[in-house]
Amino acid sequence: MRGATPIQYIDRQQSGEKIFVRYEAGLLAHHRLDSAGRSAIAKSDLMMTTFYNDVSGFIESIMTSPSQGLRACDFGALVGIDDPLSLIHRYVNQLNVAFFGLTIDDHERIQAIENIATQSQCLFIITLAECGGMAFKGKQRFHFDAVQVDEVVDSTGAGDTFAAGFLSDYVYSGAIESSLDSGARAAASALARVGAFAAPSIAWTQPSGHR
């Protein structure tokens, strides 16, 4: 499929905290999974996606693709969504794990997510930056601490890395507490470097005519 590559523009504060500048959906704005994509999901041990409101049609095509493996979605901070709780209700029965990246002050959303968890078999995981996080599954409750980082260089990708660290353990072990610890340790490694993963820094030049 030909089209513009999706781009997420990110800046950083001096503290290392990321700033999402803007997102350009490119070809994903109109792309939908084809039969090959659905077949790959159907055969997978793990399906993981991130929800972006700008490409909700593409995400819908992923969510409605059946599979017998573990199914997970990262809803992030639920930013830019008119009715985030309806969105969670819409997909909760199609997921085994749902991730959220909130702050300790998001009391109402945390409580709402906990209430949904009591009526679901889905595992809800909320990361709370330096405050660690919590997880809900039915009536089970878990809390985990953030791993100490000497210097936060860049928070870009920390949530994604947490999810990767958690799922790489959980998909095999099914053990919630040890998998949460794996996720926290993975996120700490991401905070200590520039970018979501280790890679050489390359100066970026804005293409002529690009706005």
Short mmCIF file of C-alpha atoms in Angstrom, two decimals:
data_model
loop_
_atom_site.label_atom_id
_atom_site.label_comp_id
_atom_site.label_asym_id
_atom_site.label_seq_id
_atom_site.Cartn_x
_atom_site.Cartn_y
_atom_site.Cartn_z
CA MET A 1 0.00 0.00 0.00
CA ARG A 2 1.45 3.35 -1.05
CA GLY A 3 1.10 6.48 1.03
CA ALA A 4 2.70 8.72 3.63
CA THR A 5 4.41 7.05 6.58
CA PRO A 6 2.68 7.85 9.89
CA ILE A 7 4.76 10.24 12.02
CA GLN A 8 4.56 11.07 15.73
CA TYR A 9 6.39 14.32 16.50
CA ILE A 10 7.85 14.36 20.03
CA ASP A 11 9.79 16.99 21.94
CA ARG A 12 11.39 16.77 25.38
CA GLN A 13 11.37 18.95 28.47
CA GLN A 14 14.64 19.47 30.33
CA SER A 15 13.36 16.99 32.92
CA GLY A 16 13.30 14.30 30.23
CA GLU A 17 9.50 14.22 30.09
CA LYS A 18 8.20 13.79 26.54
CA ILE A 19 5.89 16.28 24.86
CA PHE A 20 3.63 14.97 22.09
CA VAL A 21 3.64 17.74 19.49
CA ARG A 22 1.39 16.24 16.83
CA TYR A 23 0.57 13.03 15.01
CA GLU A 24 0.23 12.58 11.26
CA ALA A 25 -1.71 9.40 10.50
CA GLY A 26 -0.57 9.13 6.89
CA LEU A 27 -1.79 5.99 5.13
CA LEU A 28 -3.04 4.47 8.41
CA ALA A 29 -5.94 6.93 8.38
CA HIS A 30 -7.64 4.81 5.72
CA HIS A 31 -5.81 1.49 5.99
CA ARG A 32 -7.59 -1.66 7.18
CA LEU A 33 -6.24 -5.15 7.80
CA ASP A 34 -6.37 -7.41 4.77
CA SER A 35 -6.80 -11.18 4.78
CA ALA A 36 -3.08 -11.74 5.28
CA GLY A 37 -3.07 -9.50 8.35
CA ARG A 38 -6.11 -11.21 9.83
CA SER A 39 -4.52 -14.60 9.20
CA ALA A 40 -1.34 -13.52 11.00
CA ILE A 41 -3.35 -12.40 14.04
CA ALA A 42 -5.38 -15.61 14.03
CA LYS A 43 -2.19 -17.68 14.28
CA SER A 44 -0.42 -15.45 16.80
CA ASP A 45 0.43 -16.24 20.42
CA LEU A 46 0.10 -12.53 21.20
CA MET A 47 -1.75 -9.65 19.56
CA MET A 48 -0.70 -6.22 20.87
CA THR A 49 -1.92 -2.88 19.56
CA THR A 50 -2.00 0.74 20.68
CA PHE A 51 -5.16 2.80 20.39
CA TYR A 52 -4.81 6.07 18.50
CA ASN A 53 -8.01 8.01 17.98
CA ASP A 54 -6.73 9.32 14.63
CA VAL A 55 -6.55 5.78 13.22
CA SER A 56 -9.54 4.28 15.05
CA GLY A 57 -10.78 2.55 11.88
CA PHE A 58 -7.49 0.69 11.51
CA ILE A 59 -7.51 -0.26 15.20
CA GLU A 60 -11.09 -1.48 14.83
CA SER A 61 -9.99 -3.82 12.03
CA ILE A 62 -7.35 -5.24 14.39
CA MET A 63 -9.67 -5.58 17.37
CA THR A 64 -12.33 -7.41 15.37
CA SER A 65 -9.82 -9.92 13.96
CA PRO A 66 -10.25 -13.17 15.92
CA SER A 67 -7.35 -15.01 17.52
CA GLN A 68 -6.78 -17.68 20.15
CA GLY A 69 -3.65 -16.08 21.63
CA LEU A 70 -3.27 -13.40 24.28
CA ARG A 71 -4.82 -10.10 23.20
CA ALA A 72 -3.66 -6.74 24.56
CA CYS A 73 -4.16 -3.04 23.86
CA ASP A 74 -2.50 0.10 25.20
CA PHE A 75 -5.03 2.92 25.58
CA GLY A 76 -2.40 5.37 26.82
CA ALA A 77 -3.73 8.42 28.66
CA LEU A 78 -7.12 8.26 26.89
CA VAL A 79 -6.38 11.66 25.37
CA GLY A 80 -8.47 13.07 22.54
CA ILE A 81 -11.33 10.60 23.06
CA ASP A 82 -14.81 12.06 23.62
CA ASP A 83 -16.07 9.20 25.80
CA PRO A 84 -13.12 7.08 26.95
CA LEU A 85 -15.16 4.85 29.26
CA SER A 86 -17.45 3.84 26.40
CA LEU A 87 -14.35 2.99 24.39
CA ILE A 88 -13.09 0.69 27.16
CA HIS A 89 -16.49 -0.98 27.46
CA ARG A 90 -16.54 -1.47 23.69
CA TYR A 91 -13.34 -3.49 23.59
CA VAL A 92 -12.97 -5.01 27.06
CA ASN A 93 -14.50 -8.36 26.13
CA GLN A 94 -12.10 -8.70 23.20
CA LEU A 95 -8.99 -8.26 25.36
CA ASN A 96 -6.98 -10.15 27.96
CA VAL A 97 -4.83 -7.18 28.98
CA ALA A 98 -5.48 -3.42 28.79
CA PHE A 99 -2.77 -0.84 29.56
CA PHE A 100 -3.27 2.78 30.60
CA GLY A 101 -0.73 5.52 31.29
CA LEU A 102 -2.22 7.96 33.80
CA THR A 103 -1.05 10.13 36.71
CA ILE A 104 -1.62 9.72 40.42
CA ASP A 105 -4.09 12.65 40.29
CA ASP A 106 -6.41 10.91 37.80
CA HIS A 107 -8.61 9.66 40.65
CA GLU A 108 -11.89 9.54 38.73
CA ARG A 109 -10.51 7.64 35.75
CA ILE A 110 -8.63 5.21 37.97
CA GLN A 111 -11.81 4.52 39.94
CA ALA A 112 -13.85 4.12 36.76
CA ILE A 113 -11.33 1.64 35.33
CA GLU A 114 -11.34 -0.30 38.61
CA ASN A 115 -15.15 -0.46 38.49
CA ILE A 116 -15.06 -1.88 34.96
CA ALA A 117 -12.44 -4.42 36.04
CA THR A 118 -14.74 -5.88 38.69
CA GLN A 119 -17.18 -6.88 35.93
CA SER A 120 -14.55 -8.24 33.53
CA GLN A 121 -12.01 -11.02 33.12
CA CYS A 122 -9.61 -8.58 31.46
CA LEU A 123 -6.47 -7.54 33.35
CA PHE A 124 -6.25 -3.74 33.61
CA ILE A 125 -2.80 -2.25 34.21
CA ILE A 126 -2.35 1.44 35.04
CA THR A 127 1.15 2.89 35.05
CA LEU A 128 1.62 6.05 37.13
CA ALA A 129 5.12 7.20 36.11
CA GLU A 130 7.39 7.62 39.14
CA CYS A 131 4.55 6.46 41.42
CA GLY A 132 4.69 2.92 40.01
CA GLY A 133 1.25 1.63 39.19
CA MET A 134 -1.58 -0.78 39.87
CA ALA A 135 -3.42 -3.62 38.23
CA PHE A 136 -6.98 -4.90 38.52
CA LYS A 137 -8.47 -8.23 37.52
CA GLY A 138 -11.92 -8.99 38.84
CA LYS A 139 -11.64 -8.43 42.57
CA GLN A 140 -7.86 -8.89 42.60
CA ARG A 141 -5.72 -5.82 43.23
CA PHE A 142 -1.98 -5.41 42.66
CA HIS A 143 0.40 -2.52 43.25
CA PHE A 144 3.94 -2.18 41.95
CA ASP A 145 6.75 0.32 42.53
CA ALA A 146 8.70 2.19 39.89
CA VAL A 147 12.31 1.11 39.53
CA GLN A 148 14.76 3.81 40.60
CA VAL A 149 16.51 5.63 37.74
CA ASP A 150 19.58 7.75 38.49
CA GLU A 151 18.70 10.25 35.76
CA VAL A 152 15.58 10.40 33.60
CA VAL A 153 16.92 11.17 30.13
CA ASP A 154 13.80 10.67 28.01
CA SER A 155 10.39 9.24 28.89
CA THR A 156 9.57 8.50 25.23
CA GLY A 157 8.55 4.87 24.87
CA ALA A 158 8.61 4.09 28.60
CA GLY A 159 4.98 2.95 28.55
CA ASP A 160 5.52 0.84 25.43
CA THR A 161 8.63 -0.69 26.97
CA PHE A 162 6.71 -1.46 30.17
CA ALA A 163 4.07 -3.28 28.12
CA ALA A 164 6.75 -5.21 26.21
CA GLY A 165 8.52 -6.21 29.42
CA PHE A 166 5.27 -7.26 31.05
CA LEU A 167 3.94 -9.24 28.08
CA SER A 168 7.23 -11.00 27.36
CA ASP A 169 6.89 -12.57 30.81
CA TYR A 170 3.10 -12.84 31.13
CA VAL A 171 2.45 -14.54 27.78
CA TYR A 172 4.47 -17.54 29.02
CA SER A 173 4.06 -17.47 32.81
CA GLY A 174 0.60 -16.02 33.37
CA ALA A 175 2.05 -14.67 36.64
CA ILE A 176 0.81 -11.12 37.20
CA GLU A 177 3.11 -9.90 39.99
CA SER A 178 6.41 -11.08 38.49
CA SER A 179 5.35 -9.80 35.07
CA LEU A 180 4.59 -6.36 36.54
CA ASP A 181 8.10 -6.34 37.98
CA SER A 182 9.51 -7.26 34.56
CA GLY A 183 7.58 -4.38 33.03
CA ALA A 184 8.80 -1.88 35.63
CA ARG A 185 12.43 -2.89 35.13
CA ALA A 186 12.09 -2.64 31.35
CA ALA A 187 10.52 0.84 31.63
CA ALA A 188 13.39 2.03 33.82
CA SER A 189 15.87 1.03 31.14
CA ALA A 190 13.95 3.13 28.59
CA LEU A 191 13.95 6.20 30.86
CA ALA A 192 17.74 6.16 31.05
CA ARG A 193 18.31 6.63 27.30
CA VAL A 194 17.12 8.81 24.44
CA GLY A 195 14.31 7.22 22.44
CA ALA A 196 12.19 4.14 22.96
CA PHE A 197 15.08 1.75 22.29
CA ALA A 198 18.87 1.82 22.02
CA ALA A 199 19.90 3.29 18.66
CA PRO A 200 22.40 5.83 17.32
CA SER A 201 21.17 9.41 17.26
CA ILE A 202 20.73 10.75 13.73
CA ALA A 203 20.12 14.42 13.06
CA TRP A 204 16.73 14.96 11.44
CA THR A 205 16.29 17.48 8.65
CA GLN A 206 12.80 18.66 7.80
CA PRO A 207 12.00 17.94 4.14
CA SER A 208 11.61 21.02 1.96
CA GLY A 209 8.00 22.06 1.59
CA HIS A 210 6.92 20.11 4.70
CA ARG A 211 4.78 21.93 7.22
#
